[in-house]
Amino acid sequence: MKISIIGSGYVGLVTGACLARANQNVTCIDIDKKKIEDLKNGKIPIYEPGLEELIREKVENNVLSFSSNIDQTIKNADVIFIAVGTPTNIDNDGVDLSQVFSCAEEIGKNIKNHTIVIIKSTVPVGTCDRVEEIIKLVNPTIDFDVVSNPEFLREGSAIFDFENPDRIIVGTKNKNSISALNSIYKKQIDNHFQIIFTTRRSSELIKYASNSMLAMRIIFINEIADLCEKVGADVQDIALGIGLDKRIGSEFLNAGPGFGGSCFPKDARALVESGENYNAPQNLLKAVIDGNEKRKKNLSQKIITIAKDKKNIGILGVTYKANTDDMREAPSLSIIPDLIDEGFNISIYDPQASKIGLKEFEKANWKTDIYSVAKNSDCLVILTEWVEFKNMDLKKISDIMNKPIIIDFRNLFSLNEMKKLKIEYHSIGREVVNFNKEIK
Ligand code: UGA
């Protein structure tokens, strides 16, 4: 099968590279000529562990190529994936589908033989139907099928997720497409991963419901963490205690600074919007979105209260989570400006985000390692869970900082470990360890 993927962003590149590894012949397309030139020269536009090496290998094997010529490339494709961006609309919480619809027009204009059009982009329920209408309008005689096949890739472990999926969801009732999708995902099916065939609308909705359910769990455990702090309970014990119930499960119960990224916030808003459009209000999700926004403000206030008579705050991590350079909707984008407004001097270290972060936080001092930040700070705030932070030399930190305070929004350290050090340690949903108070 000849596969074309329109959109060489995060999802398109991971999908393309992994399908090429599964012996498919793939061309990744993008309208951004510079990006395509860079990709041809082995330069990858995003940070994703393992992706650069995989792309290089598959290009050398002649099974993966790049093109900015959409017309020519899709003309002869058997299968076309649409993996373009679907950002939030500027004027409401709905989804801007202009890129998806312009792909549909290009496809209508260019395909010649039977083609399967697979929508990987996250799109609201009913979008596949609209894509089908557009293609038919542009080219009433052409034979094609539109299929929904949402992605469930976590940034930072996207290649693993693609090759070891909890499930593959496919929305189509067309026999040809069912057989093509079984062949595209043969490697996963042979490895006993489940593929579920359903209707297009159910498939579209499964994606939003999955992300929204996960976002809901995070807000739930974060609110339980707030209660733990008030009543002297430990949120990690609660997560363990409830997670061992098989009906609940233990994943996505890490309390933290709130969810961010390009998916959860955007998808939760979009599902609420779909609920409004179809008169089926998603009230629980509205509370989740609201709770997530309030959380970032509350955590800014928590830092301000702890560091009230100090001047210098060091921030460790500004991406929305570890193993990515992505800062979209990261809690740092709300917390750091609040601290700057409050008059604190801010130093920052992040293993990957300085390229984007430098533009976002011009007023901050960017450092190249944890200890240079500590040297300049009265108080260290951990916002992301990079392994590098978890492995930091706490003894060295307590030697470098005068009366060290660590505010850890990722619960990286055990309380017993912290009790042995001369560090005032605040985390999420757990007791405060205050060495200075204990020795008084
Ligand atoms: C998420 C989903 O996990 C993927 O399945 C989905 O394909 C993807 O969105 C998407 O729609 O494209 P991702 O945004 O990469 O993936 O990140 P997650 O690992 O899910 O984390 C999302 C946010 O939740 C992060 O801010 C993270 O720090 C936070 N989180 C996660 C917690 O606060 N606690 C947890 O226990 C887990």
XYZ file of C-alpha atoms and ligand atoms in Angstrom:
477
model
C 0.000 0.000 0.000
C 1.169 3.534 -0.748
C 0.462 5.711 2.282
C 0.470 9.514 2.334
C 0.199 11.430 5.584
C -0.902 15.058 5.370
C 0.529 17.036 8.300
C 4.108 16.428 9.445
C 3.594 17.533 13.011
C 3.776 15.425 16.080
C 1.096 12.865 15.162
C 1.929 12.700 11.439
C 5.645 12.115 11.967
C 5.232 9.475 14.669
C 2.565 7.686 12.604
C 4.697 7.884 9.450
C 7.889 6.643 11.100
C 6.148 3.776 12.906
C 4.217 2.644 9.805
C 7.482 2.733 7.838
C 9.036 0.505 10.508
C 6.101 -1.860 9.958
C 7.187 -2.157 6.273
C 4.689 0.289 4.807
C 5.721 2.766 2.141
C 5.051 6.221 3.586
C 5.324 9.828 2.415
C 4.810 12.579 4.997
C 3.507 15.843 3.544
C 3.418 19.376 4.883
C 2.683 22.788 3.373
C 5.577 24.208 5.410
C 8.411 23.943 2.839
C 11.124 24.785 5.358
C 9.952 21.993 7.671
C 10.033 19.498 4.784
C 13.518 20.650 3.711
C 14.696 20.234 7.336
C 13.150 16.769 7.530
C 14.863 15.774 4.274
C 18.124 16.887 5.887
C 17.467 14.816 8.990
C 16.355 17.767 11.180
C 13.275 16.903 13.272
C 11.031 19.835 14.281
C 9.992 18.387 17.661
C 11.669 16.662 20.587
C 10.354 13.114 20.914
C 12.619 10.377 22.295
C 13.695 7.910 19.581
C 11.963 9.698 16.689
C 15.004 11.261 15.040
C 16.876 7.932 14.904
C 13.810 6.061 13.617
C 13.155 8.618 10.874
C 16.817 8.574 9.779
C 16.813 4.775 9.577
C 13.571 4.541 7.599
C 14.620 7.299 5.157
C 17.881 5.365 4.547
C 15.801 2.201 3.937
C 13.785 4.131 1.300
C 10.424 3.432 2.970
C 9.898 6.940 4.363
C 10.072 10.186 2.413
C 8.910 13.794 2.718
C 7.196 16.139 0.317
C 5.649 19.596 0.248
C 3.878 18.834 -3.015
C 0.494 17.663 -1.766
C -1.163 17.344 -5.221
C 1.469 15.065 -6.702
C 1.930 12.965 -3.585
C -1.694 12.121 -2.860
C -2.571 11.419 -6.509
C -1.237 7.870 -6.380
C -1.847 7.060 -2.719
C -3.978 4.071 -1.714
C -4.407 5.460 1.767
C -4.275 9.089 2.933
C -4.038 9.958 6.616
C -5.118 13.436 7.690
C -2.988 14.425 10.680
C -3.201 18.224 10.629
C -3.796 20.529 13.602
C -7.270 21.104 15.035
C -6.745 24.041 17.415
C -9.405 25.751 19.527
C -11.338 28.459 17.615
C -10.238 31.992 18.387
C -13.756 33.230 19.200
C -15.313 30.226 20.962
C -14.351 26.897 22.550
C -15.174 24.922 19.404
C -12.569 23.391 17.105
C -11.036 25.144 14.106
C -11.407 22.530 11.370
C -10.182 24.694 8.497
C -6.999 22.630 7.978
C -8.965 19.358 7.903
C -11.477 20.766 5.421
C -8.802 22.153 3.136
C -7.193 18.667 3.109
C -10.592 17.268 2.091
C -10.745 19.708 -0.851
C -7.205 18.826 -1.967
C -8.066 15.138 -1.769
C -11.269 15.658 -3.778
C -9.328 17.545 -6.458
C -6.466 15.089 -6.780
C -7.360 11.455 -6.155
C -7.910 9.321 -9.225
C -8.629 5.778 -7.993
C -10.282 4.224 -4.957
C -8.699 5.862 -1.894
C -9.161 5.405 1.838
C -9.054 8.690 3.751
C -8.230 8.153 7.416
C -8.760 10.974 9.902
C -6.142 10.814 12.671
C -6.533 14.425 13.775
C -8.733 14.828 16.851
C -12.051 16.033 15.426
C -15.527 16.610 16.894
C -18.267 14.092 16.302
C -19.704 14.435 12.796
C -16.479 15.718 11.170
C -15.871 12.566 9.076
C -19.353 13.034 7.596
C -18.488 16.608 6.635
C -15.165 15.544 5.110
C -17.048 12.972 3.024
C -19.488 15.658 1.856
C -16.658 18.000 0.825
C -14.824 15.324 -1.175
C -18.080 14.324 -2.909
C -18.876 17.943 -3.687
C -15.464 18.516 -5.280
C -15.407 15.170 -7.083
C -18.864 13.543 -7.331
C -17.734 10.452 -9.248
C -14.683 9.350 -7.297
C -14.672 6.150 -5.229
C -13.421 6.701 -1.672
C -14.142 5.958 1.989
C -13.606 8.217 4.992
C -12.499 6.403 8.154
C -12.017 7.659 11.710
C -8.884 6.355 13.459
C -7.988 8.564 16.445
C -4.523 8.577 17.976
C -3.744 7.790 21.611
C -0.093 8.851 21.702
C 1.413 10.454 24.779
C 4.152 12.961 24.038
C 7.407 11.549 25.360
C 6.392 7.935 24.751
C 4.608 8.247 21.427
C 6.584 5.569 19.564
C 5.999 3.056 22.344
C 2.287 3.952 22.423
C 1.949 3.546 18.650
C 3.540 0.128 18.680
C 1.993 -1.095 21.952
C -1.477 0.456 21.964
C -4.058 -0.309 24.659
C -6.417 -0.465 21.676
C -6.742 0.696 18.092
C -10.068 2.353 17.351
C -11.381 2.382 13.795
C -14.645 3.981 12.735
C -15.883 2.476 9.474
C -18.433 -0.023 8.260
C -16.820 -0.371 4.824
C -15.440 -3.889 4.157
C -12.506 -2.697 1.991
C -11.460 -0.233 4.671
C -11.759 -2.830 7.449
C -9.432 -5.090 5.509
C -6.975 -2.202 4.759
C -6.865 -1.118 8.396
C -6.277 -4.716 9.502
C -3.313 -4.766 7.137
C -1.943 -1.328 8.214
C -1.998 -2.429 11.865
C -0.950 -6.046 11.175
C 2.113 -5.765 13.415
C 0.045 -4.648 16.413
C -2.683 -7.223 15.727
C -0.057 -10.001 15.414
C 1.265 -8.861 18.788
C -2.238 -9.353 20.248
C -3.176 -5.700 20.655
C -6.905 -5.131 20.221
C -8.429 -3.431 17.218
C -12.028 -2.302 17.647
C -14.230 -1.499 14.673
C -17.167 0.803 15.306
C -19.097 3.601 13.612
C -17.305 6.801 12.631
C -19.258 8.872 15.134
C -18.530 6.485 18.011
C -14.869 6.444 17.067
C -14.682 10.251 17.027
C -16.372 10.397 20.407
C -14.185 7.668 21.966
C -11.159 9.939 21.512
C -12.775 12.897 23.321
C -14.296 10.727 26.024
C -10.902 9.084 26.731
C -9.008 12.337 27.115
C -11.818 13.903 29.133
C -12.057 10.902 31.481
C -8.293 11.100 32.128
C -8.481 14.857 32.694
C -11.326 14.252 35.149
C -9.261 11.764 37.169
C -6.441 14.294 37.444
C -8.751 17.020 38.728
C -10.353 14.554 41.131
C -7.045 13.507 42.691
C -5.878 17.136 42.796
C -8.957 18.117 44.797
C -8.444 15.138 47.107
C -4.841 16.381 47.540
C -6.152 19.782 48.675
C -8.283 18.029 51.269
C -5.320 15.880 52.372
C -3.324 19.030 53.106
C -6.139 20.327 55.318
C -6.726 17.102 57.264
C -3.172 15.727 57.480
C -3.685 12.789 55.090
C -1.287 11.681 52.335
C -2.517 11.825 48.715
C -0.051 9.190 47.530
C -1.458 6.712 50.034
C -4.962 7.630 48.878
C -3.985 7.078 45.212
C -2.489 3.706 46.120
C -5.474 2.767 48.244
C -8.095 3.577 45.636
C -5.984 2.518 42.635
C -5.707 -1.061 43.876
C -9.450 -1.389 43.327
C -9.410 -2.939 39.839
C -12.541 -1.012 38.900
C -10.611 2.232 39.484
C -7.028 1.344 38.456
C -3.858 3.135 39.479
C -2.929 5.229 36.433
C -3.439 8.976 36.129
C -3.797 9.479 39.858
C -0.642 11.561 40.343
C -1.589 14.835 41.981
C 0.188 17.813 40.425
C -0.097 21.365 39.144
C -3.036 20.599 36.846
C -3.160 19.173 33.346
C -1.729 20.997 30.342
C -0.557 20.222 26.838
C -2.107 20.489 23.425
C -4.732 17.818 24.087
C -6.533 17.607 27.443
C -7.487 21.294 27.806
C -8.434 21.673 24.136
C -10.327 18.390 23.928
C -12.226 18.965 27.169
C -13.364 22.370 25.886
C -14.365 20.844 22.546
C -16.437 18.093 24.159
C -18.273 20.668 26.258
C -18.925 22.608 23.050
C -20.245 19.464 21.285
C -22.496 18.840 24.293
C -23.905 22.376 23.943
C -24.397 21.976 20.186
C -26.360 18.751 20.584
C -28.200 19.859 23.744
C -26.500 17.207 25.900
C -24.649 19.355 28.468
C -21.318 17.977 29.775
C -21.614 19.493 33.250
C -18.990 17.322 34.909
C -16.444 18.348 32.301
C -17.279 22.026 32.731
C -16.338 21.651 36.407
C -13.108 19.862 35.395
C -12.046 22.735 33.112
C -12.927 25.306 35.745
C -11.118 23.333 38.475
C -7.973 23.092 36.353
C -7.848 26.850 35.731
C -8.431 27.659 39.422
C -5.746 25.175 40.460
C -2.981 27.072 38.648
C -4.022 30.323 40.385
C -4.195 28.584 43.785
C -0.716 27.150 43.316
C 0.712 30.574 42.410
C -0.803 31.797 45.676
C 0.695 28.864 47.563
C 4.199 29.774 46.315
C 3.650 33.464 47.103
C 2.568 32.604 50.662
C 5.531 30.291 51.304
C 8.117 32.630 49.731
C 6.566 35.864 51.016
C 9.696 37.427 52.547
C 12.085 36.075 49.890
C 13.183 37.645 46.623
C 14.498 34.949 44.334
C 12.547 31.969 43.046
C 14.078 29.198 40.938
C 11.827 27.216 38.596
C 12.708 23.678 37.543
C 10.763 22.658 34.435
C 8.405 24.744 32.326
C 6.997 22.176 29.874
C 3.552 20.732 30.621
C 5.163 17.425 31.594
C 8.547 15.667 31.310
C 10.191 14.273 28.138
C 8.869 16.940 25.813
C 9.781 20.478 24.739
C 6.081 21.342 24.464
C 4.875 24.239 26.588
C 1.328 24.511 25.268
C -1.103 25.255 28.130
C 1.623 24.349 30.633
C 0.900 25.379 34.253
C 4.192 27.382 34.082
C 2.527 29.823 31.656
C 0.111 30.856 34.388
C 2.283 30.427 37.499
C 5.491 32.205 36.381
C 3.761 35.456 35.241
C 1.903 35.531 38.597
C 5.251 35.329 40.421
C 6.829 37.996 38.195
C 3.823 40.289 38.849
C 4.375 39.738 42.557
C 7.925 41.133 42.157
C 9.979 37.935 42.506
C 13.176 37.467 40.488
C 12.849 34.250 38.505
C 15.579 31.851 37.347
C 14.636 28.871 35.193
C 16.158 25.600 34.084
C 14.406 23.157 31.774
C 16.231 20.336 29.937
C 14.378 20.996 26.660
C 12.224 24.109 26.684
C 14.685 26.992 26.516
C 14.081 27.603 22.778
C 10.369 28.345 23.250
C 10.617 29.326 26.906
C 13.081 32.154 26.290
C 10.426 33.934 24.227
C 7.686 33.295 26.798
C 9.619 34.401 29.853
C 11.953 37.143 28.635
C 12.253 38.617 32.117
C 13.569 35.382 33.666
C 17.217 34.331 33.980
C 17.711 31.112 32.033
C 20.263 28.712 33.490
C 21.796 25.582 32.040
C 21.548 23.272 35.073
C 19.711 22.693 38.328
C 22.523 23.858 40.599
C 23.000 27.255 38.888
C 19.295 27.879 39.493
C 19.647 26.808 43.137
C 22.637 29.145 43.619
C 20.458 32.100 42.606
C 17.346 31.140 44.578
C 15.838 31.329 48.048
C 13.149 28.909 47.008
C 13.069 26.182 44.320
C 9.786 25.292 42.623
C 9.539 21.998 40.698
C 6.881 22.129 37.968
C 7.748 19.092 35.800
C 8.789 15.574 36.646
C 12.015 15.213 34.615
C 14.092 12.243 35.856
C 17.008 14.660 36.067
C 15.131 16.562 38.791
C 14.235 13.395 40.655
C 17.907 12.407 40.620
C 19.230 15.784 41.757
C 21.795 15.829 44.569
C 19.652 17.164 47.429
C 22.622 17.362 49.789
C 24.380 19.613 47.270
C 21.210 21.722 46.951
C 20.990 22.181 50.704
C 24.683 23.202 50.783
C 24.295 25.681 47.924
C 21.114 27.385 49.168
C 20.929 29.440 52.301
C 17.935 28.071 54.307
C 16.679 26.036 51.347
C 12.997 25.750 50.530
C 11.732 23.325 47.885
C 8.143 23.494 46.621
C 7.606 20.290 44.666
C 4.409 20.180 42.592
C 5.243 16.686 41.296
C 5.851 14.859 44.583
C 9.256 13.657 43.371
C 10.780 12.885 46.766
C 9.811 10.667 49.659
C 8.996 12.464 52.890
C 11.335 10.182 54.851
C 14.206 11.105 52.553
C 13.448 14.823 52.949
C 13.238 14.546 56.734
C 16.951 13.639 56.789
C 17.944 16.877 55.004
C 18.143 20.504 56.053
C 15.460 21.505 53.559
C 12.001 22.982 54.094
C 9.937 20.800 51.772
C 6.422 21.489 50.517
C 4.726 19.066 48.141
C 1.173 18.304 46.971
C -1.332 16.675 49.323
C 1.311 15.642 51.867
C 2.660 16.954 55.160
C 5.176 19.812 55.088
C 8.691 18.826 56.128
C 10.206 21.781 57.933
C 13.650 21.065 59.284
C 13.975 24.562 60.727
C 10.791 24.175 62.756
C 11.712 20.702 63.979
C 15.045 21.806 65.481
C 13.552 24.800 67.300
C -2.734 12.766 26.115
C -3.271 11.317 26.242
O -2.650 10.676 27.351
C -2.987 10.522 24.966
O -3.579 9.243 25.062
C -3.604 11.276 23.782
O -3.370 10.619 22.554
C -3.001 12.665 23.703
O -3.287 13.358 24.935
C -3.633 13.373 22.531
O -4.836 13.598 22.545
O -2.934 13.609 21.540
P -0.357 13.935 26.425
O -1.080 15.238 26.273
O 0.902 13.713 25.671
O -1.321 12.705 26.022
O 0.020 13.833 27.948
P -0.391 12.982 29.234
O 0.746 12.128 29.607
O -1.695 12.341 29.072
O -0.499 14.155 30.325
C -1.442 15.231 30.176
C -1.367 16.157 31.365
O -1.844 15.519 32.543
C 0.045 16.628 31.708
O 0.006 17.988 32.040
C 0.447 15.782 32.900
O 1.400 16.376 33.727
C -0.895 15.648 33.599
N -0.989 14.444 34.472
C -0.964 13.203 33.929
C -1.141 14.604 35.838
O -1.176 15.739 36.371
N -1.265 13.480 36.631
C -1.253 12.238 36.114
O -1.396 11.258 36.889
C -1.085 12.092 34.724
